[in-house]
mmCIF file of C-alpha atoms and ligand atoms in Angstrom:
data_model
loop_
_atom_site.group_PDB
_atom_site.id
_atom_site.type_symbol
_atom_site.label_atom_id
_atom_site.label_comp_id
_atom_site.label_asym_id
_atom_site.label_seq_id
_atom_site.Cartn_x
_atom_site.Cartn_y
_atom_site.Cartn_z
ATOM 1 C CA MET A 5 -74.299 -40.787 -8.814
ATOM 2 C CA GLY A 6 -76.667 -43.226 -10.462
ATOM 3 C CA ASP A 7 -80.449 -42.815 -10.931
ATOM 4 C CA ASN A 8 -80.974 -44.139 -7.422
ATOM 5 C CA GLY A 9 -78.723 -41.504 -5.890
ATOM 6 C CA LEU A 10 -76.014 -43.999 -5.020
ATOM 7 C CA PRO A 11 -72.374 -43.555 -6.009
ATOM 8 C CA GLY A 12 -71.000 -45.427 -9.018
ATOM 9 C CA GLY A 13 -74.487 -46.514 -10.124
ATOM 10 C CA LEU A 14 -74.471 -49.234 -7.450
ATOM 11 C CA ALA A 15 -77.672 -51.128 -6.680
ATOM 12 C CA TRP A 16 -78.893 -50.755 -3.077
ATOM 13 C CA GLU A 17 -77.717 -54.297 -2.153
ATOM 14 C CA GLU A 18 -74.267 -53.649 -3.606
ATOM 15 C CA PHE A 19 -74.050 -50.353 -1.774
ATOM 16 C CA VAL A 20 -74.975 -51.960 1.567
ATOM 17 C CA ALA A 21 -72.474 -54.784 0.991
ATOM 18 C CA ALA A 22 -69.707 -52.283 0.183
ATOM 19 C CA SER A 23 -70.554 -50.141 3.234
ATOM 20 C CA ASN A 24 -70.607 -53.160 5.517
ATOM 21 C CA ARG A 25 -66.878 -53.452 5.236
ATOM 22 C CA TYR A 26 -66.553 -50.200 7.160
ATOM 23 C CA ARG A 27 -69.507 -50.634 9.453
ATOM 24 C CA HIS A 28 -67.343 -50.277 12.565
ATOM 25 C CA THR A 29 -66.162 -46.835 11.577
ATOM 26 C CA ARG A 30 -69.147 -45.565 9.634
ATOM 27 C CA ASN A 31 -71.717 -44.996 12.276
ATOM 28 C CA MET A 32 -73.146 -41.963 14.044
ATOM 29 C CA GLY A 33 -73.789 -41.889 17.764
ATOM 30 C CA GLY A 34 -73.292 -45.650 17.800
ATOM 31 C CA THR A 35 -76.112 -46.197 15.304
ATOM 32 C CA ARG A 36 -76.133 -47.077 11.620
ATOM 33 C CA LEU A 37 -78.140 -44.746 9.489
ATOM 34 C CA LEU A 38 -78.020 -46.896 6.373
ATOM 35 C CA GLU A 39 -81.085 -49.003 7.192
ATOM 36 C CA LEU A 40 -83.133 -45.887 7.944
ATOM 37 C CA LEU A 41 -82.554 -44.249 4.581
ATOM 38 C CA THR A 42 -85.508 -43.899 2.200
ATOM 39 C CA TRP A 43 -85.199 -42.884 -1.434
ATOM 40 C CA SER A 44 -87.900 -40.362 -2.336
ATOM 41 C CA GLY A 45 -87.185 -40.572 -6.033
ATOM 42 C CA LYS A 46 -85.178 -37.356 -5.815
ATOM 43 C CA GLN A 47 -83.210 -37.572 -2.627
ATOM 44 C CA TRP A 48 -82.459 -39.739 0.382
ATOM 45 C CA LEU A 49 -84.530 -39.079 3.486
ATOM 46 C CA LEU A 50 -84.142 -39.909 7.179
ATOM 47 C CA PRO A 51 -86.919 -40.032 9.833
ATOM 48 C CA ARG A 52 -87.284 -36.746 11.731
ATOM 49 C CA ALA A 53 -86.960 -38.440 15.163
ATOM 50 C CA TYR A 54 -83.646 -39.918 14.089
ATOM 51 C CA ILE A 55 -82.336 -36.514 12.975
ATOM 52 C CA GLU A 56 -83.350 -35.078 16.348
ATOM 53 C CA PHE A 57 -81.547 -37.917 18.071
ATOM 54 C CA LEU A 58 -78.367 -37.182 16.102
ATOM 55 C CA ASP A 59 -78.597 -33.505 17.052
ATOM 56 C CA ARG A 60 -78.915 -34.380 20.734
ATOM 57 C CA TRP A 61 -75.968 -36.755 20.432
ATOM 58 C CA ALA A 62 -73.778 -34.115 18.781
ATOM 59 C CA LEU A 63 -74.651 -31.594 21.488
ATOM 60 C CA ARG A 64 -73.987 -34.066 24.295
ATOM 61 C CA GLU A 65 -70.654 -35.071 22.816
ATOM 62 C CA GLU A 66 -69.630 -31.426 22.578
ATOM 63 C CA GLN A 67 -70.562 -30.899 26.224
ATOM 64 C CA LEU A 68 -68.538 -33.920 27.328
ATOM 65 C CA VAL A 69 -65.480 -32.815 25.389
ATOM 66 C CA ASP A 70 -65.845 -29.357 26.926
ATOM 67 C CA GLN A 71 -66.160 -30.769 30.407
ATOM 68 C CA ALA A 72 -62.967 -32.799 29.942
ATOM 69 C CA ARG A 73 -61.098 -29.588 29.144
ATOM 70 C CA VAL A 74 -61.979 -27.802 32.383
ATOM 71 C CA CYS A 75 -59.407 -27.782 35.203
ATOM 72 C CA SER A 76 -60.945 -29.627 38.141
ATOM 73 C CA SER A 77 -59.233 -27.306 40.620
ATOM 74 C CA CYS A 78 -59.647 -23.764 39.304
ATOM 75 C CA GLY A 79 -62.268 -24.220 36.582
ATOM 76 C CA ILE A 80 -60.480 -22.554 33.682
ATOM 77 C CA LYS A 81 -60.768 -24.190 30.290
ATOM 78 C CA GLY A 82 -57.820 -25.950 28.654
ATOM 79 C CA PRO A 83 -56.439 -25.230 25.185
ATOM 80 C CA TYR A 84 -57.761 -28.287 23.396
ATOM 81 C CA TRP A 85 -59.146 -31.747 23.993
ATOM 82 C CA GLY A 86 -56.761 -33.916 25.973
ATOM 83 C CA GLY A 87 -54.163 -31.257 26.732
ATOM 84 C CA TRP A 88 -54.521 -31.140 30.506
ATOM 85 C CA ARG A 89 -56.074 -34.519 30.939
ATOM 86 C CA SER A 90 -54.090 -37.329 32.433
ATOM 87 C CA SER A 91 -54.752 -40.798 33.674
ATOM 88 C CA ILE A 92 -54.250 -41.411 37.365
ATOM 89 C CA SER A 93 -54.765 -44.522 39.471
ATOM 90 C CA THR A 94 -58.466 -43.760 39.959
ATOM 91 C CA GLY A 95 -59.339 -42.758 36.384
ATOM 92 C CA TYR A 96 -58.822 -39.457 34.587
ATOM 93 C CA VAL A 97 -58.369 -35.948 35.859
ATOM 94 C CA THR A 98 -58.045 -32.561 34.156
ATOM 95 C CA ARG A 99 -55.810 -30.036 35.852
ATOM 96 C CA CYS A 100 -54.125 -26.949 34.440
ATOM 97 C CA PRO A 101 -50.309 -26.705 34.757
ATOM 98 C CA PRO A 102 -50.371 -24.020 37.532
ATOM 99 C CA CYS A 103 -52.814 -26.082 39.608
ATOM 100 C CA SER A 104 -50.716 -29.225 39.045
ATOM 101 C CA GLY A 105 -47.607 -27.278 40.006
ATOM 102 C CA ALA A 106 -49.268 -26.150 43.227
ATOM 103 C CA ALA A 107 -50.649 -29.576 44.103
ATOM 104 C CA PHE A 108 -47.652 -31.768 43.343
ATOM 105 C CA ARG A 109 -43.957 -31.612 44.080
ATOM 106 C CA SER A 110 -41.407 -31.530 41.330
ATOM 107 C CA TYR A 111 -39.092 -34.491 41.394
ATOM 108 C CA ALA A 112 -35.585 -33.602 42.565
ATOM 109 C CA GLY A 113 -34.010 -37.011 42.047
ATOM 110 C CA HIS A 114 -34.342 -38.547 45.499
ATOM 111 C CA LEU A 115 -34.661 -42.031 43.941
ATOM 112 C CA ARG A 116 -31.566 -41.637 41.825
ATOM 113 C CA GLY A 117 -29.528 -44.841 41.932
ATOM 114 C CA VAL A 118 -32.430 -46.702 43.582
ATOM 115 C CA GLN A 119 -33.683 -49.953 42.070
ATOM 116 C CA TYR A 120 -37.294 -50.086 40.957
ATOM 117 C CA ASP A 121 -37.640 -53.375 42.825
ATOM 118 C CA SER A 122 -36.567 -51.986 46.169
ATOM 119 C CA ALA A 123 -38.489 -51.292 49.354
ATOM 120 C CA ARG A 124 -37.376 -47.688 49.153
ATOM 121 C CA ARG A 125 -39.051 -47.169 45.798
ATOM 122 C CA ARG A 126 -42.179 -48.962 46.958
ATOM 123 C CA GLY A 127 -42.372 -46.558 49.866
ATOM 124 C CA THR A 128 -42.751 -43.522 47.577
ATOM 125 C CA ARG A 129 -45.806 -42.698 45.550
ATOM 126 C CA PRO A 130 -45.320 -41.383 41.998
ATOM 127 C CA ASP A 131 -48.606 -39.464 42.183
ATOM 128 C CA ASP A 132 -47.169 -37.121 44.811
ATOM 129 C CA TYR A 133 -45.025 -35.689 42.018
ATOM 130 C CA LEU A 134 -45.234 -33.804 38.781
ATOM 131 C CA SER A 135 -44.291 -35.746 35.674
ATOM 132 C CA HIS A 136 -40.537 -35.485 35.253
ATOM 133 C CA LEU A 137 -40.791 -34.950 31.497
ATOM 134 C CA CYS A 138 -43.671 -32.550 30.814
ATOM 135 C CA LYS A 139 -43.583 -31.038 34.336
ATOM 136 C CA GLU A 140 -47.254 -30.210 33.821
ATOM 137 C CA ARG A 141 -49.261 -33.233 34.829
ATOM 138 C CA GLN A 142 -49.527 -35.386 37.910
ATOM 139 C CA ALA A 143 -47.304 -38.453 37.564
ATOM 140 C CA ALA A 144 -48.795 -41.926 37.584
ATOM 141 C CA VAL A 145 -45.814 -44.318 37.443
ATOM 142 C CA TRP A 146 -42.177 -44.626 38.444
ATOM 143 C CA ASP A 147 -40.469 -44.973 35.106
ATOM 144 C CA HIS A 148 -37.397 -47.183 35.217
ATOM 145 C CA CYS A 149 -34.726 -48.695 32.994
ATOM 146 C CA HIS A 150 -35.619 -52.292 32.167
ATOM 147 C CA GLU A 151 -32.022 -53.200 31.464
ATOM 148 C CA HIS A 152 -30.496 -51.854 34.653
ATOM 149 C CA GLY A 153 -33.510 -51.664 36.917
ATOM 150 C CA TYR A 154 -32.915 -48.099 38.130
ATOM 151 C CA VAL A 155 -35.648 -45.531 38.625
ATOM 152 C CA ARG A 156 -35.506 -42.671 36.102
ATOM 153 C CA GLY A 157 -38.282 -40.580 37.592
ATOM 154 C CA PRO A 158 -42.043 -40.139 37.884
ATOM 155 C CA LEU A 159 -43.990 -39.900 34.626
ATOM 156 C CA CYS A 160 -47.578 -39.076 33.780
ATOM 157 C CA GLY A 161 -49.580 -41.484 31.638
ATOM 158 C CA SER A 162 -49.045 -39.590 28.416
ATOM 159 C CA CYS A 163 -45.276 -39.111 28.848
ATOM 160 C CA ASN A 164 -44.926 -42.773 29.726
ATOM 161 C CA ASN A 165 -46.940 -43.667 26.678
ATOM 162 C CA ARG A 166 -44.741 -41.468 24.517
ATOM 163 C CA GLU A 167 -41.633 -43.165 25.840
ATOM 164 C CA CYS A 168 -42.974 -46.609 24.976
ATOM 165 C CA LYS A 169 -44.845 -45.976 21.766
ATOM 166 C CA SER A 170 -44.001 -42.732 20.005
ATOM 167 C CA LEU A 171 -41.443 -42.538 17.230
ATOM 168 C CA PRO A 172 -38.133 -42.946 19.079
ATOM 169 C CA TYR A 173 -36.601 -40.096 17.117
ATOM 170 C CA ARG A 174 -39.333 -37.667 18.245
ATOM 171 C CA PHE A 175 -39.008 -38.746 21.848
ATOM 172 C CA LEU A 176 -35.222 -38.312 21.861
ATOM 173 C CA GLN A 177 -35.469 -34.888 20.256
ATOM 174 C CA SER A 178 -38.042 -33.551 22.706
ATOM 175 C CA GLY A 179 -36.010 -33.839 25.887
ATOM 176 C CA GLY A 180 -36.395 -37.589 26.263
ATOM 177 C CA THR A 181 -32.695 -38.430 25.998
ATOM 178 C CA GLN A 182 -31.808 -36.761 29.307
ATOM 179 C CA HIS A 183 -34.657 -38.564 30.991
ATOM 180 C CA LEU A 184 -33.589 -41.992 29.637
ATOM 181 C CA LEU A 185 -30.057 -41.420 30.918
ATOM 182 C CA GLU A 186 -31.234 -40.029 34.269
ATOM 183 C CA ARG A 187 -28.142 -40.624 36.388
ATOM 184 C CA HIS A 188 -27.704 -44.360 36.258
ATOM 185 C CA SER A 189 -25.779 -47.079 34.421
ATOM 186 C CA CYS A 190 -27.139 -45.970 31.023
ATOM 187 C CA LEU A 191 -25.325 -42.668 31.492
ATOM 188 C CA GLU A 192 -22.084 -44.250 32.775
ATOM 189 C CA GLN A 193 -22.029 -46.736 29.914
ATOM 190 C CA ARG A 194 -23.228 -44.042 27.493
ATOM 191 C CA THR A 195 -26.025 -46.186 26.147
ATOM 192 C CA LEU A 196 -29.803 -46.062 25.668
ATOM 193 C CA PRO A 197 -32.635 -48.611 25.828
ATOM 194 C CA PRO A 198 -32.719 -51.000 22.814
ATOM 195 C CA ARG A 199 -35.492 -49.331 20.832
ATOM 196 C CA PHE A 200 -33.687 -45.979 21.051
ATOM 197 C CA ARG A 201 -30.247 -47.462 20.287
ATOM 198 C CA LEU A 202 -31.685 -48.891 17.119
ATOM 199 C CA ASP A 203 -33.134 -45.555 16.151
ATOM 200 C CA VAL A 204 -29.837 -43.719 16.664
ATOM 201 C CA VAL A 205 -28.187 -46.183 14.265
ATOM 202 C CA ARG A 206 -31.046 -45.926 11.777
ATOM 203 C CA THR A 207 -30.916 -42.118 11.827
ATOM 204 C CA HIS A 208 -27.152 -42.184 11.352
ATOM 205 C CA LEU A 209 -27.494 -44.424 8.296
ATOM 206 C CA GLU A 210 -30.113 -42.133 6.806
ATOM 207 C CA GLU A 211 -27.819 -39.166 7.310
ATOM 208 C CA THR A 212 -24.696 -40.786 5.888
ATOM 209 C CA GLU A 213 -25.726 -43.455 3.363
ATOM 210 C CA ARG A 214 -26.430 -42.426 -0.214
ATOM 211 C CA HIS A 215 -27.641 -44.187 -3.327
ATOM 212 C CA GLY A 216 -24.579 -43.913 -5.546
ATOM 213 C CA ARG A 217 -23.996 -40.246 -6.249
ATOM 214 C CA CYS A 218 -27.614 -39.362 -5.550
ATOM 215 C CA ARG A 219 -27.957 -36.715 -2.815
ATOM 216 C CA THR A 220 -31.377 -37.707 -1.556
ATOM 217 C CA GLN A 221 -31.533 -38.986 1.988
ATOM 218 C CA PRO A 222 -32.591 -42.635 1.892
ATOM 219 C CA TYR A 223 -35.078 -44.367 4.143
ATOM 220 C CA ALA A 224 -33.526 -46.995 6.449
ATOM 221 C CA GLU A 225 -35.395 -49.930 7.912
ATOM 222 C CA LEU A 226 -34.229 -52.729 10.180
ATOM 223 C CA GLN A 227 -34.027 -55.948 8.202
ATOM 224 C CA GLN A 228 -32.710 -58.377 10.775
ATOM 225 C CA GLU A 229 -30.848 -58.673 14.011
ATOM 226 C CA ASP A 230 -28.110 -61.264 14.432
ATOM 227 C CA PRO A 231 -27.543 -63.101 17.720
ATOM 228 C CA ASN A 232 -24.261 -61.225 18.304
ATOM 229 C CA GLY A 233 -26.096 -57.917 18.500
ATOM 230 C CA GLY A 234 -25.341 -56.814 14.940
ATOM 231 C CA HIS A 235 -28.020 -55.404 12.646
ATOM 232 C CA GLN A 236 -28.781 -55.452 8.976
ATOM 233 C CA PHE A 237 -30.632 -52.465 7.560
ATOM 234 C CA THR A 238 -32.321 -52.057 4.205
ATOM 235 C CA LEU A 239 -31.968 -48.664 2.579
ATOM 236 C CA THR A 240 -34.264 -47.268 -0.074
ATOM 237 C CA CYS A 241 -33.781 -44.041 -1.976
ATOM 238 C CA ARG A 242 -36.879 -41.846 -1.651
ATOM 239 C CA TRP A 243 -36.266 -40.421 -5.085
ATOM 240 C CA HIS A 244 -35.379 -43.514 -7.120
ATOM 241 C CA SER A 245 -37.917 -46.040 -5.955
ATOM 242 C CA PRO A 246 -36.408 -49.264 -7.395
ATOM 243 C CA SER A 247 -33.124 -48.673 -5.534
ATOM 244 C CA ARG A 248 -32.563 -50.888 -2.512
ATOM 245 C CA TRP A 249 -29.377 -51.872 -0.764
ATOM 246 C CA THR A 250 -28.396 -53.327 2.578
ATOM 247 C CA LYS A 251 -25.951 -52.229 5.219
ATOM 248 C CA ASP A 252 -24.565 -54.278 8.084
ATOM 249 C CA VAL A 253 -23.800 -52.614 11.379
ATOM 250 C CA THR A 254 -21.905 -54.661 13.958
ATOM 251 C CA ALA A 255 -22.719 -54.517 17.658
ATOM 252 C CA SER A 256 -19.591 -52.523 18.424
ATOM 253 C CA GLU A 257 -20.217 -50.054 15.600
ATOM 254 C CA ALA A 258 -23.743 -49.558 16.915
ATOM 255 C CA ALA A 259 -22.465 -49.050 20.477
ATOM 256 C CA MET A 260 -19.988 -46.477 19.207
ATOM 257 C CA LEU A 261 -22.706 -44.528 17.397
ATOM 258 C CA VAL A 262 -24.888 -44.520 20.511
ATOM 259 C CA ARG A 263 -21.952 -43.346 22.663
ATOM 260 C CA ALA A 264 -21.312 -40.483 20.259
ATOM 261 C CA PHE A 265 -24.998 -39.583 20.377
ATOM 262 C CA VAL A 266 -25.081 -39.583 24.187
ATOM 263 C CA ASP A 267 -21.869 -37.534 24.350
ATOM 264 C CA ALA A 268 -23.311 -34.957 21.981
ATOM 265 C CA VAL A 269 -26.414 -34.607 24.154
ATOM 266 C CA GLN A 270 -24.393 -34.416 27.364
ATOM 267 C CA ALA A 271 -21.652 -32.083 26.126
ATOM 268 C CA PRO A 272 -23.293 -28.655 26.659
ATOM 269 C CA GLU A 273 -24.287 -29.451 30.243
ATOM 270 C CA GLU A 274 -21.207 -31.282 31.403
ATOM 271 C CA ASP A 275 -18.689 -28.771 30.175
ATOM 272 C CA PRO A 276 -19.914 -25.274 29.289
ATOM 273 C CA ALA A 277 -16.414 -24.400 27.991
ATOM 274 C CA THR A 278 -16.981 -26.531 24.906
ATOM 275 C CA VAL A 279 -19.900 -24.294 23.847
ATOM 276 C CA SER A 280 -17.598 -21.595 22.578
ATOM 277 C CA PRO A 281 -18.665 -19.830 19.390
ATOM 278 C CA ALA A 282 -17.832 -22.434 16.746
ATOM 279 C CA SER A 283 -15.533 -21.472 13.932
ATOM 280 C CA ASP A 284 -17.523 -21.099 10.748
ATOM 281 C CA SER A 285 -17.346 -24.000 8.376
HETATM 282 ZN ZN1 ZN B 13 -56.366 -24.926 37.333
HETATM 283 ZN ZN1 ZN B 14 -45.822 -35.929 31.577
HETATM 284 ZN ZN1 ZN B 15 -30.273 -48.237 31.933
HETATM 285 ZN ZN1 ZN B 16 -31.394 -41.909 -5.445
#
């Protein structure tokens, strides 16, 4: 702190200029407190009315967050902000899992093998159902495979968002694989949507590629895609930062890896006999 109470001995003008770069994030209750600051010679002061305003704002925000946690049907309060809240066609609603379970049907696959673009699909509302993935929230959309056009099932806003935007690896690991395959061509052809195929290959490279004799798992990143469906990945050792090498994966190698991945996910369900106690290795 300098004599004027500002960090790094900055003059007031310099401080304001530096803070301006972050003015969209550094505000309170939608206001900027910078212009209201007064230096008393010992400390920075703010007008009392402004402090009272900030207090009211903080209280109101707390109340709103609280309100968003309360189940609209039974009135009990949810675990944390956003947990029970989901977007529906008319806005947002908060409903606890038991109330959702009572209000909406669970999807039993009646649109299996039905095209998203069909009259039959259009005749069914996704919001009559529970989300097929979390099974906790009211669904908002009919999720479908963009490559094959088949309906996978009803999803709530946040599950649908996870499928499109979360790390593919996380989605696949948390029950998403079964949903993506949901009884259509993807399952028959033992494949996944492009963004997930790519991630299966990337994960495989990270598990198998090594930097010389180094044991550290490298970090793989897609470098480029060739028109024949092949991919080039760049690998970097997490431990030895200057190390970088590339690895080409052809389209058929990638397809093989994805098939193996799908088979591994399917195996326990399809054939319980294969889940015998494995011999120790
Ligand atoms: Zn409830
Ligand atoms: Zn969901
Ligand atoms: Zn598909
Ligand atoms: Zn290394």
